Tab-separated table of C-alpha atoms in Angstrom:
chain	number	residue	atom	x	y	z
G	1	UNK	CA	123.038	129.293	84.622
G	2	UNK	CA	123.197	131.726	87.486
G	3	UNK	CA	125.163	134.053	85.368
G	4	UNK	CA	122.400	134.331	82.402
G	5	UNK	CA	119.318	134.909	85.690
G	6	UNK	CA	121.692	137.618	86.967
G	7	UNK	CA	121.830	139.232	82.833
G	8	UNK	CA	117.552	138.978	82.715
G	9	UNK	CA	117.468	140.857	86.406
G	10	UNK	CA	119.631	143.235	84.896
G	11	UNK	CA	117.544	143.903	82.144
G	12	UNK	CA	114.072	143.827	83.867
G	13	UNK	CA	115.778	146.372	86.357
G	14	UNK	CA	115.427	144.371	89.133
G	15	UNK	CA	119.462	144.122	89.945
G	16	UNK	CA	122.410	146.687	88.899
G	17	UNK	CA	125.569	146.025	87.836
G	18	UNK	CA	126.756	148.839	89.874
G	19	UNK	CA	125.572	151.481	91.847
G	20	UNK	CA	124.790	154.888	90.585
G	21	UNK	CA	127.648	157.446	90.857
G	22	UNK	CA	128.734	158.631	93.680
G	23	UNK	CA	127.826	156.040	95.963
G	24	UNK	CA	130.858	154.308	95.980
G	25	UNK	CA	134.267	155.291	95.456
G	26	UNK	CA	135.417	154.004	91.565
G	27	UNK	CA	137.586	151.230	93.079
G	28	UNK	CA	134.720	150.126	94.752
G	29	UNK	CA	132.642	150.516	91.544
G	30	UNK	CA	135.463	148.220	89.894
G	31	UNK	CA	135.546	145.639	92.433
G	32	UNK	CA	132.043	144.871	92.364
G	33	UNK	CA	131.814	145.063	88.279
G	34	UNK	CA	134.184	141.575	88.619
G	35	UNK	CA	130.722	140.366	90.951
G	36	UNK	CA	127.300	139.266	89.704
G	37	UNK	CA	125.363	142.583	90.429
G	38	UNK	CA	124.050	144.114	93.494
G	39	UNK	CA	120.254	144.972	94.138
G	40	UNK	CA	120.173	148.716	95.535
G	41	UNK	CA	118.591	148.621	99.177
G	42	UNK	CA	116.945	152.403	99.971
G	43	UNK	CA	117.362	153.766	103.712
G	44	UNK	CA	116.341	155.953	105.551
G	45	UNK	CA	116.690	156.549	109.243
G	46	UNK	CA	113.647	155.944	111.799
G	47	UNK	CA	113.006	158.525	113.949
G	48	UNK	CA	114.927	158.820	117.043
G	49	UNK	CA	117.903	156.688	115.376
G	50	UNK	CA	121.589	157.036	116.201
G	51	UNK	CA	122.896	158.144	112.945
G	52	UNK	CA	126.121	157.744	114.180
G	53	UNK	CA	125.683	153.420	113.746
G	54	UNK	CA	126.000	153.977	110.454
G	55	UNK	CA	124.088	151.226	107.839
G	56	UNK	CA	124.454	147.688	107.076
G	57	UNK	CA	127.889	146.821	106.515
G	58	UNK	CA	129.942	143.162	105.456
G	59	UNK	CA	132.251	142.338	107.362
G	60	UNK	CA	134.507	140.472	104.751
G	61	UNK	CA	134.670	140.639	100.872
G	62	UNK	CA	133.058	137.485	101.017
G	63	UNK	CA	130.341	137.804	103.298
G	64	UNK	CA	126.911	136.730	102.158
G	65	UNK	CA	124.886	138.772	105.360
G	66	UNK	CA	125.457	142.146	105.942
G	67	UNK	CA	125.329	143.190	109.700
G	68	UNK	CA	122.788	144.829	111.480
G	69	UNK	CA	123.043	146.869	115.046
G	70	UNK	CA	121.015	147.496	117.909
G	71	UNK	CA	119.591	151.043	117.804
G	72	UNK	CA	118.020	152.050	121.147
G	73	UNK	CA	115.954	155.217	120.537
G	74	UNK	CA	117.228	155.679	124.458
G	75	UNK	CA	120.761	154.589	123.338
G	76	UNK	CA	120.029	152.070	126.182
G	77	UNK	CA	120.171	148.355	126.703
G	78	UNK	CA	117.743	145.194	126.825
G	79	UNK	CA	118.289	142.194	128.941
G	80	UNK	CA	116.948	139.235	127.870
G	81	UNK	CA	116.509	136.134	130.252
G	82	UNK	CA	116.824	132.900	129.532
G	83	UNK	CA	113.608	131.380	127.376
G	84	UNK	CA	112.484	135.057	126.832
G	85	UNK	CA	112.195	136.948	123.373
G	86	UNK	CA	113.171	140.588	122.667
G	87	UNK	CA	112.117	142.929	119.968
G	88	UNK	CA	115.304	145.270	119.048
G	89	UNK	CA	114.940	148.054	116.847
G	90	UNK	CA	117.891	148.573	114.242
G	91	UNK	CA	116.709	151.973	113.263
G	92	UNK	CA	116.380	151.492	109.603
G	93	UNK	CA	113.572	151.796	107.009
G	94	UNK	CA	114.119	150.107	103.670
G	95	UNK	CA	112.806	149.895	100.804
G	96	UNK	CA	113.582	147.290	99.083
G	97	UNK	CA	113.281	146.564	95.099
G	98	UNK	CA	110.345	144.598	93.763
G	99	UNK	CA	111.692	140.951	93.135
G	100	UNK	CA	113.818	140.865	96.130
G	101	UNK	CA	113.249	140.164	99.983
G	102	UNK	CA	115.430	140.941	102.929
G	103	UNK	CA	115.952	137.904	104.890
G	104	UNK	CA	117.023	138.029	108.706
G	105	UNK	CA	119.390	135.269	110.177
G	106	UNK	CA	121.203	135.075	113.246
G	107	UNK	CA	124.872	135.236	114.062
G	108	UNK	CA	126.849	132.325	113.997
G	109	UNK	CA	129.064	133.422	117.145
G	110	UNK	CA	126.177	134.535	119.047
G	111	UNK	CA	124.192	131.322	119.033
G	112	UNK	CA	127.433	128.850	119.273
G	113	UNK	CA	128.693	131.497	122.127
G	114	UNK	CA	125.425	132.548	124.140
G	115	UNK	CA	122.573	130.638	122.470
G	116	UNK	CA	120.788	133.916	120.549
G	117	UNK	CA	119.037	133.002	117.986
G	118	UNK	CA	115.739	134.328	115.693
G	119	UNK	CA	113.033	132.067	116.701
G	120	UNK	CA	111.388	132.977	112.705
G	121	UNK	CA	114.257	132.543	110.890
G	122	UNK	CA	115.166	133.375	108.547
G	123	UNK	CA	112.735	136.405	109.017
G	124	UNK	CA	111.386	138.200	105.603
G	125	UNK	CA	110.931	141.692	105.110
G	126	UNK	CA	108.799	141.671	102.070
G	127	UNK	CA	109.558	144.552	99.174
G	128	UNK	CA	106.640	146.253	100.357
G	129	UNK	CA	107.237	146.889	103.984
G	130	UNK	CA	107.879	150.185	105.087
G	131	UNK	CA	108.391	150.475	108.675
G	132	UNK	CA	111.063	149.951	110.852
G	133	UNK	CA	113.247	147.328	111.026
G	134	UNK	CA	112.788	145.496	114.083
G	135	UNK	CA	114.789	141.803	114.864
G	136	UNK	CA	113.284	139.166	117.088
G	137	UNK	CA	115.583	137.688	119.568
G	138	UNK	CA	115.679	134.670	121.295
G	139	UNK	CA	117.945	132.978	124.306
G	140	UNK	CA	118.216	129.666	124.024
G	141	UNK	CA	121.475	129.386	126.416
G	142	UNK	CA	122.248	128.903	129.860
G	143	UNK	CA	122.366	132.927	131.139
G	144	UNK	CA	120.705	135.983	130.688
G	145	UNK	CA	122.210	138.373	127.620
G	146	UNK	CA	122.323	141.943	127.229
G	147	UNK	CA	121.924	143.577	124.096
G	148	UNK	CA	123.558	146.948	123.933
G	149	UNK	CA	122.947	149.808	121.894
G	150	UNK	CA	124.960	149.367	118.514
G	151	UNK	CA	125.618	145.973	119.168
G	152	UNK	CA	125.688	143.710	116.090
G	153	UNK	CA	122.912	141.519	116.570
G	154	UNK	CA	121.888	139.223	113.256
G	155	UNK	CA	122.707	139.841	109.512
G	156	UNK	CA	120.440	140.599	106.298
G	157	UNK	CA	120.959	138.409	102.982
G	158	UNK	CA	119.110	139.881	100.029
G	159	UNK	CA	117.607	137.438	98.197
G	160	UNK	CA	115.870	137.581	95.094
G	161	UNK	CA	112.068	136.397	95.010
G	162	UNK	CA	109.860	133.985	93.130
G	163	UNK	CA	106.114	133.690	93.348
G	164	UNK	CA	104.280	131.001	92.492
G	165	UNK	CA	100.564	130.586	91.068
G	166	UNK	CA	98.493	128.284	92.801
G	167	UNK	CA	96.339	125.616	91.297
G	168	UNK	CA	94.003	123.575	92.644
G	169	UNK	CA	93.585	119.860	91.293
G	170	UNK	CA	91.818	116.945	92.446
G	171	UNK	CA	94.704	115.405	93.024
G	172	UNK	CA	98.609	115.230	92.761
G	173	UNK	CA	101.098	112.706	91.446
G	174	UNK	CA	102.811	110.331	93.369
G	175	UNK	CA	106.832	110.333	94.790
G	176	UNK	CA	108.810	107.631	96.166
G	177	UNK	CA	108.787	109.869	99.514
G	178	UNK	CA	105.442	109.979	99.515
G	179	UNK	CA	104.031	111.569	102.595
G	180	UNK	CA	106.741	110.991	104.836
G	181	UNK	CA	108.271	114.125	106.439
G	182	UNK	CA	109.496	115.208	109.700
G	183	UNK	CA	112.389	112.814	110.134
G	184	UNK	CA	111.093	109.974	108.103
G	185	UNK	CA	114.192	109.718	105.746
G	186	UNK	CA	116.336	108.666	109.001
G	187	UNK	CA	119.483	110.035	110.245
G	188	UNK	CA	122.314	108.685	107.463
């Protein structure tokens, strides 16, 4: 199950049981020894960053997303109006381990509350990627919103990766489904 696919990341380095000392404090170290592993996500600050924002944080033990903030280079603000998109920098460069992707996915409160949302989400950053993170936001609701500096504006969920090899056949077997899609399986 799960468990065992968590063991063979473990192995293959791709996820660690815990992070190396002196990350975390040891009760930290403990708690998350009880967990399935954690993948290590590298930072380092973009230029012109507010340090200060600190990184990614959960907000609850539970919490699948980690938080990200606004980080304004000008410590500033963005309006965005209703319809329009906005590109906010969080300040962060990551690099993240082979195996694994960073996926980007609104706030719950935001869009029930004011109708933000990421028009590509989830949003991948590949392992790869080495610029600045940077988080595309749309307003879908009724008024304009303003995005302050160190404002928490979506959350990242590390996932872990698989790729696929592609072959091409003459042709492909046949499902019950068939090529319905888009709302062809009805409502209930």
């Amino acid at each position: 199950g799960w468990r065992r696919l968590c063991d063979l990341w473990v192995r293959r380095g791709w996820l660690m049981r815990e992070p190396p000392a002196g990350i975390f404090s040891a009760r930290r170290r403990a708690e998350r020894r009880k967990g399935l592993g954690m993948a290590i996500i590298q930072v380092v600050w973009a230029e012109g960053a507010d340090r200060d924002l600190g990184l990614p944080t959960y907000a609850t033990a539970g919490a699948a997303g980690a938080d990200l903030r606004a980080n304004f280079k000008d410590r500033g603000a963005v309006e965005i109006v209703q319809g329009a998109r906005a590109l906010v920098p969080t300040g962060l460069v990551m690099a993240i381990p082979p195996g694994f992707e960073v996926q980007v996915r609104p706030r719950s409160g935001l869009a029930l509350k004011h109708g933000i949302t990421l028009p590509n989400s989830p949003g991948t950053i590949d392992s790869d990627y080495r610029g600045e993170v940077g988080v595309i936001l749309l307003n879908a609701g009724a008024e304009v919103f303003r995005v302050a500096h160190g404002d928490r504006i979506d959350q990242m969920v590390v996932a872990p990766v698989v790729r696929a090899a592609f072959e091409m056949k003459g042709e492909i077997d046949e499902t019950a489904r068939g090529t319905g899609g888009f709302g062809s399986t009805g409502r209930q």
